[in-house]
Short mmCIF file of C-alpha atoms in Angstrom, two decimals:
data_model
loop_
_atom_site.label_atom_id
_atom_site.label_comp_id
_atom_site.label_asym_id
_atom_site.label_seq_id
_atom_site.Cartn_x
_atom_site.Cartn_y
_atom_site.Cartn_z
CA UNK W 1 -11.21 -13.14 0.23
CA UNK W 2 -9.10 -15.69 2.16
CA UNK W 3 -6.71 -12.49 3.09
CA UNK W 4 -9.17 -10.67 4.25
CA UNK W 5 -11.09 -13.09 6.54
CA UNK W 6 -7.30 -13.60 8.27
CA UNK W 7 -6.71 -10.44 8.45
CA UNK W 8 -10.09 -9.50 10.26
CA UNK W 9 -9.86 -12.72 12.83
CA UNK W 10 -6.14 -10.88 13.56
CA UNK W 11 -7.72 -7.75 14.42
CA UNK W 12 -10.28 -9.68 16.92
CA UNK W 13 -8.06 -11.38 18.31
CA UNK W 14 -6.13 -8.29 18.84
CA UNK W 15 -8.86 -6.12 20.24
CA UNK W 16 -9.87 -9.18 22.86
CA UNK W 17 -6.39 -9.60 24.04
CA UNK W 18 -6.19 -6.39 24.37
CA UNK W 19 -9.35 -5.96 26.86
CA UNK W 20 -8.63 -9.22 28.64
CA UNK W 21 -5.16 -7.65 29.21
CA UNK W 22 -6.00 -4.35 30.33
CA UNK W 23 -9.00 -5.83 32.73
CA UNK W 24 -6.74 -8.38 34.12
CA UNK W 25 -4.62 -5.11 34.91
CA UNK W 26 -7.14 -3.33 36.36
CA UNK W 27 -7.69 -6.44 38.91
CA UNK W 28 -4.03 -7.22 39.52
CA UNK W 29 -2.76 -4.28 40.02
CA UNK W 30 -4.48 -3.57 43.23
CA UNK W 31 -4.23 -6.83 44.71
CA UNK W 32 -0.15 -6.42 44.31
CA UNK W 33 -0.20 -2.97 45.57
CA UNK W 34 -1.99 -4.90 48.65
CA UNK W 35 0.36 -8.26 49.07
CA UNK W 36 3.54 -5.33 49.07
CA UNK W 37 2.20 -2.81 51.26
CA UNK W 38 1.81 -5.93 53.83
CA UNK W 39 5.13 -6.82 53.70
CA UNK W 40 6.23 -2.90 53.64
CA UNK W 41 8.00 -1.72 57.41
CA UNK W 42 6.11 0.99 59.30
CA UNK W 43 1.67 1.62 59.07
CA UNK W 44 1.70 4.20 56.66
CA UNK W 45 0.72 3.68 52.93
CA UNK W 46 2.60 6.82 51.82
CA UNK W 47 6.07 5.13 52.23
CA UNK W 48 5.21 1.75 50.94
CA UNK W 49 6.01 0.45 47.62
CA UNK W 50 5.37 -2.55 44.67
CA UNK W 51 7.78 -3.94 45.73
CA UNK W 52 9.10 -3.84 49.29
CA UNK W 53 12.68 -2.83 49.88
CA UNK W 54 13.07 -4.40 53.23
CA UNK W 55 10.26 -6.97 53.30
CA UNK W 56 8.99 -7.78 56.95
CA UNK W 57 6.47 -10.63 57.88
CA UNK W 58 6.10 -7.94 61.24
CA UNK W 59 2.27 -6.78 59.95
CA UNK W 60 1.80 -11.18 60.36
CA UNK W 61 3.05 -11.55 63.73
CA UNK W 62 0.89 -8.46 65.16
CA UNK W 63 -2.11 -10.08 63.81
CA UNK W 64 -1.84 -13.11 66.21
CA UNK W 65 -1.40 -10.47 69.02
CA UNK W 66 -4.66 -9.69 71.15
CA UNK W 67 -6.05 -6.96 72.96
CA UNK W 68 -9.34 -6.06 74.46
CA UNK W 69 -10.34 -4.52 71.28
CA UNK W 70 -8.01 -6.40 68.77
CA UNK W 71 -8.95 -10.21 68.27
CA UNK W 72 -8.06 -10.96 64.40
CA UNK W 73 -8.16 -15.35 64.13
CA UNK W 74 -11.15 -14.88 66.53
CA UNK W 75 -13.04 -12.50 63.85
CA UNK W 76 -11.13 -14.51 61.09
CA UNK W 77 -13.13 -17.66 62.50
CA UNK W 78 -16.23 -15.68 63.34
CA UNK W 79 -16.20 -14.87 59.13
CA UNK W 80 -15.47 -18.61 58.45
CA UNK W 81 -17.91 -19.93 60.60
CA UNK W 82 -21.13 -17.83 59.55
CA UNK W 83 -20.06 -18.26 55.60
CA UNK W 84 -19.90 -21.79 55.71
CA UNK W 85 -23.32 -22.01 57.29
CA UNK W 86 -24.33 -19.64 55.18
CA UNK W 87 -23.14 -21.90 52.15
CA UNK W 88 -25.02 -24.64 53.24
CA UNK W 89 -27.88 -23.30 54.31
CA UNK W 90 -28.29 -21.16 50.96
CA UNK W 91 -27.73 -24.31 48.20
CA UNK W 92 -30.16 -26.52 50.29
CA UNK W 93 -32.85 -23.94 50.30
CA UNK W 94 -32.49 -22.29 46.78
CA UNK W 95 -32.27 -26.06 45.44
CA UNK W 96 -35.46 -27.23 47.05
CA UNK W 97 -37.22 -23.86 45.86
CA UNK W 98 -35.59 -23.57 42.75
CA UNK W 99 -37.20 -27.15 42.50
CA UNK W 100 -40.50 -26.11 43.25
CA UNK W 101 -40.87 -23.37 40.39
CA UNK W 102 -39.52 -25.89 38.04
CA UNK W 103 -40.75 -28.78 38.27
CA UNK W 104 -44.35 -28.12 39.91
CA UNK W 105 -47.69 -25.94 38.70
CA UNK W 106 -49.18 -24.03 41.63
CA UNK W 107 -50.89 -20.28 42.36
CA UNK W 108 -48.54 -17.52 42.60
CA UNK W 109 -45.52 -19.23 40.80
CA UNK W 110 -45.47 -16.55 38.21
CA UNK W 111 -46.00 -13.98 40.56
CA UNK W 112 -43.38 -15.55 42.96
CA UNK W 113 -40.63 -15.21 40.35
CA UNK W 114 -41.65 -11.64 39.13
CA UNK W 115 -40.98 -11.24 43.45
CA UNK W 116 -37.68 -12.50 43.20
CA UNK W 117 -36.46 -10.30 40.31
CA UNK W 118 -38.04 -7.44 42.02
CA UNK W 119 -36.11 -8.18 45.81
CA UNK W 120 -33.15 -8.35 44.02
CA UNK W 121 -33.73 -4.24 43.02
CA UNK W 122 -33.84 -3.30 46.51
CA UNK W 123 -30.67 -3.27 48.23
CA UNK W 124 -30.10 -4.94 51.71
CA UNK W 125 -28.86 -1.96 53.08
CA UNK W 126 -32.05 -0.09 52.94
CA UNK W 127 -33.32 -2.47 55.88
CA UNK W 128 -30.75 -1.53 57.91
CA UNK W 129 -33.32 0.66 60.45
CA UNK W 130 -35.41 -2.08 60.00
CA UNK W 131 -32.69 -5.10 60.87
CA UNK W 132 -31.62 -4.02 63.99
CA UNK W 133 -35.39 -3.10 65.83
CA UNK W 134 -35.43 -7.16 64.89
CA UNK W 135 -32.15 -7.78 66.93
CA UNK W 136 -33.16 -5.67 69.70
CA UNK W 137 -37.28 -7.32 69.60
CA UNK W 138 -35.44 -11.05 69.52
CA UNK W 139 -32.64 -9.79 71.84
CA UNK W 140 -30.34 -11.05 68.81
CA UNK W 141 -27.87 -8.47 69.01
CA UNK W 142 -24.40 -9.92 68.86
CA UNK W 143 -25.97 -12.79 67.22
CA UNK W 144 -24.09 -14.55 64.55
CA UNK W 145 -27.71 -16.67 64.17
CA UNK W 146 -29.42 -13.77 62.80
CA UNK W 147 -26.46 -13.13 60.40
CA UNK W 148 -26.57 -16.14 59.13
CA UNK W 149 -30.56 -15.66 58.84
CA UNK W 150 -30.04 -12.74 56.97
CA UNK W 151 -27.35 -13.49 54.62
CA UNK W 152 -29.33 -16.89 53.55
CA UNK W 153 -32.18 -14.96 53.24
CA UNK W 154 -30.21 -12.73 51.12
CA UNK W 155 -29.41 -15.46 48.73
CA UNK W 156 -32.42 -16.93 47.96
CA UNK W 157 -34.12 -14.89 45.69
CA UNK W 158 -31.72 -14.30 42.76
CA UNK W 159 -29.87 -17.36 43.24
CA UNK W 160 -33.23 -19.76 43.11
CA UNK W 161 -34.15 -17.79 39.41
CA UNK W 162 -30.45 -18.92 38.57
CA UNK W 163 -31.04 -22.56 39.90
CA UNK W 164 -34.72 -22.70 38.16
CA UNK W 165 -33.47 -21.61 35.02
CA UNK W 166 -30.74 -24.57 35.25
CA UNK W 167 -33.28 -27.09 36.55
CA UNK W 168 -35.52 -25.80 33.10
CA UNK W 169 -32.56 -26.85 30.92
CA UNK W 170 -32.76 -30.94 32.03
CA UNK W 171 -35.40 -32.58 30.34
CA UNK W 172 -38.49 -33.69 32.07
CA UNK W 173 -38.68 -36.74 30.34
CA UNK W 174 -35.91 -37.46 32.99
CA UNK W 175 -38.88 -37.18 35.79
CA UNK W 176 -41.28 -38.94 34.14
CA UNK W 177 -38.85 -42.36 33.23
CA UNK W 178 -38.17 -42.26 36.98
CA UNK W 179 -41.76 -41.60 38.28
CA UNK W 180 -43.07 -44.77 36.16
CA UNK W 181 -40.06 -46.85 37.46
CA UNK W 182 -42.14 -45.62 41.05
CA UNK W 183 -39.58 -43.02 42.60
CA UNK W 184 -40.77 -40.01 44.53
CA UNK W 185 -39.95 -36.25 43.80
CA UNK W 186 -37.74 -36.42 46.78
CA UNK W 187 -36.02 -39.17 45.04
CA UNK W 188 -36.07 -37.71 41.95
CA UNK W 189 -34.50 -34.25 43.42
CA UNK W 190 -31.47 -36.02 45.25
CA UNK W 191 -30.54 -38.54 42.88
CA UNK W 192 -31.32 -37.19 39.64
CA UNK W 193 -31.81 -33.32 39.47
CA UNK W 194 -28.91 -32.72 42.04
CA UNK W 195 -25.99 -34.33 40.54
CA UNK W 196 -26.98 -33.01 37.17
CA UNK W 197 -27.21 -29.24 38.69
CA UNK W 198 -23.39 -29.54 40.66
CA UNK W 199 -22.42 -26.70 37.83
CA UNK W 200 -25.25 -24.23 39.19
CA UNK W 201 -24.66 -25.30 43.03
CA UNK W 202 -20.91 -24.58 42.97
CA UNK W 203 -22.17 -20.99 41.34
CA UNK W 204 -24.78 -20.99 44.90
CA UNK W 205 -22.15 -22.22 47.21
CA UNK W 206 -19.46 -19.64 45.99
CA UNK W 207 -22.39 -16.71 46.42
CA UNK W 208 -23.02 -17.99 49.54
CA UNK W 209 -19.63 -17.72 50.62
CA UNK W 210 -18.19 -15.15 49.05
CA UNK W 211 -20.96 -12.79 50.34
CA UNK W 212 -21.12 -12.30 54.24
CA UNK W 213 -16.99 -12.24 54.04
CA UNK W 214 -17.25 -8.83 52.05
CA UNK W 215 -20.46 -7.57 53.94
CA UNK W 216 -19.90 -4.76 56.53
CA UNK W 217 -23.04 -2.73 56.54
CA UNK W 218 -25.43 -5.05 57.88
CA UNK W 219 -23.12 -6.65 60.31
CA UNK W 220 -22.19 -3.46 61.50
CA UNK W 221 -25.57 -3.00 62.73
CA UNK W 222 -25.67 -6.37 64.43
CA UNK W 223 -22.58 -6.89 65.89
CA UNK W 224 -21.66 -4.51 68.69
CA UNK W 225 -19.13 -5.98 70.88
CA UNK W 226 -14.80 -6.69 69.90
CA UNK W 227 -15.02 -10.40 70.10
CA UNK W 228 -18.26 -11.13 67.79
CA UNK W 229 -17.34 -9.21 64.95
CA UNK W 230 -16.32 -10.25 61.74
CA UNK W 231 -13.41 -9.54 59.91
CA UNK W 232 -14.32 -6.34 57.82
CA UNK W 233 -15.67 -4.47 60.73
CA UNK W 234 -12.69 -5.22 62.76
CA UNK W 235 -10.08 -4.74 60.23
CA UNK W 236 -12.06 -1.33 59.13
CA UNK W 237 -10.90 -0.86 63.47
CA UNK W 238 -7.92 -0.86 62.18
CA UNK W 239 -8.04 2.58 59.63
CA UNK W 240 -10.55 3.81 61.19
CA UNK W 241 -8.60 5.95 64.06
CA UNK W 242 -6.99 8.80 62.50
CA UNK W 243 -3.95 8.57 64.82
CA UNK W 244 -3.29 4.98 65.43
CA UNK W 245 -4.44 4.02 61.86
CA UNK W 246 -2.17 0.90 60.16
CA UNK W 247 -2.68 0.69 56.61
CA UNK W 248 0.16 -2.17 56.20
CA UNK W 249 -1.90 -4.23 58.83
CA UNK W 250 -4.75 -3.94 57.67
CA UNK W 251 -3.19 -5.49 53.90
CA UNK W 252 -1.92 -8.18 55.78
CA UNK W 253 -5.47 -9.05 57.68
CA UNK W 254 -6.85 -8.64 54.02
CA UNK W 255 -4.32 -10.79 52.61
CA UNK W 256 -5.03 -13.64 54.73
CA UNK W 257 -8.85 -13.54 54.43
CA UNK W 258 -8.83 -14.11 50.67
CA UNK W 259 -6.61 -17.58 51.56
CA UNK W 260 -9.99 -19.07 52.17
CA UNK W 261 -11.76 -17.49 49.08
CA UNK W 262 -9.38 -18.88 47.19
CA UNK W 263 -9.32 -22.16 48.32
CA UNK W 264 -12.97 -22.51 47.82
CA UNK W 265 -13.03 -21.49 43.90
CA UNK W 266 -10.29 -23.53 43.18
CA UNK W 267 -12.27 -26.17 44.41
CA UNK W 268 -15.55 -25.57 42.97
CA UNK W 269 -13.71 -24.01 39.72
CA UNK W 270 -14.65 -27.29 37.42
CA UNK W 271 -17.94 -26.30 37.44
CA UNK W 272 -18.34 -22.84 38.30
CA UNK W 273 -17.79 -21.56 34.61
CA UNK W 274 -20.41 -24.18 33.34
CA UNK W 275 -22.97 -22.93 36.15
CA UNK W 276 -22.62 -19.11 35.04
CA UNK W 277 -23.02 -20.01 31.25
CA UNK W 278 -26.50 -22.38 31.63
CA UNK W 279 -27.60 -21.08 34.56
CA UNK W 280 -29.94 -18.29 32.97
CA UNK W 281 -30.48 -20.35 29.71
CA UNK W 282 -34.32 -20.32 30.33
CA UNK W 283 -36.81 -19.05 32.52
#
């Protein structure tokens, strides 16, 4: 009995190790074919290899160069700039209506969820027609306001049925010790509910983040001149001309733009496993 109980926790182990090494694989294997081709000589990806035999930092240096079309740590803060806002905009308002559908009774809460989860079927990028009329009607084209609009807007509705879901699993009993002591549901929000909910907010500030970096439809539409853009409509300037196209370039611009990415999850990685796990505990 004891023989076989070993012998089958062996064979899950194996299988999981297995598919955790094959998937990590799958999502390094890409990102080193990336980090080589921008240190590979020349712009085309059909000579570059794994590893580089003459490794240049050249793809680097060109990046700091300017143009009138070509304006990389302008775009790079341009992308910094309208994620972080979008960060803090999109944890302040999910939390306070994540709140609401917790923690109070009113008409249309059930209705307003049921919304959310139905929002969250139609993708952004079906409003594209419909985005830029708006920029045009608010003469908000070039606008890195109505981005940032857009993108919070964005992240409200699935992120607040993550955040009420968290805000379910802490005990109202919580509310009510503090409400007889005399504090106020504002008081009760920042100093209680808050600091118990860091796990979910780091999962709503790495959305938040994460999100208008990768975006390129919607910005596309917005954005029309060289020096608003962000960075994945002007690196896609960069393959996008079938004579002048630079692959190895364009790796490096990539390369640098997850540097920030990074930086972020490490710091919010302490509770960003927690927030995924309890976050959709109940509803």
């Amino acid at each position: 009995m004891k023989k076989s109980i070993a012998k089958g926790r062996i064979i899950r182990l194996t299988v999981t190790y297995t598919i955790l090494i094959l998937v990590s694989l799958i999502i390094l294997y890409p990102l080193a074919w990336t980090i080589g081709a921008s240190f590979n000589p020349g712009n085309s990806l059909v000579s570059t290899s794994l590893i580089p035999k003459n490794p240049t930092l050249s793809h680097y240096v060109e990046l700091s160069k300017t143009s009138a079309t070509f304006y990389y740590f302008q775009w790079f803060l341009n992308s910094l700039k309208i994620s972080l806002i979008t960060m803090v905009l999109s944890v302040f308002l999910v939390s306070i209506t994540a709140y609401a559908f917790s923690r109070f009774d009113f008409h249309g809460r059930k209705n307003g969820l049921v919304m959310f989860l139905l929002l969250q079927m139609i993708p952004q990028f079906s409003a594209l027609i419909a985005i830029f009329v708006l920029a045009q009607m608010l003469h908000l084209v070039n606008s890195h306001i109505l981005l940032i609009l857009i993108y919070t807007g964005g992240m409200i509705p699935m992120n607040t049925y993550l955040m009420k879901g968290y805000f379910d699993s802490i005990p109202k009993d919580l509310d009510e010790s503090a409400k007889i002591d005399g504090a106020s549901n504002s008081r009760i929000f920042w100093q209680i509910l808050m600091p118990l909910a860091k796990p979910m907010l780091a999962v709503v500030a790495m959305n938040g983040f994460t999100g208008p970096l990768g975006d390129f439809a919607i910005s596309s539409v917005v954005l029309r001149e060289p020096k608003s853009y962000t960075l994945p409509i002007g690196l896609y300037n960069l393959i996008s001309d079938k004579m002048g196209a630079s692959y190895t370039t364009f790796a490096a611009g990539a390369i640098l733009i997850s540097i920030p990415i990074a930086v972020v999850f490490v710091l919010l990685q302490k509770n960003f496993v927690t927030g995924l796990t309890q976050g959709g505990t109940k509803g």
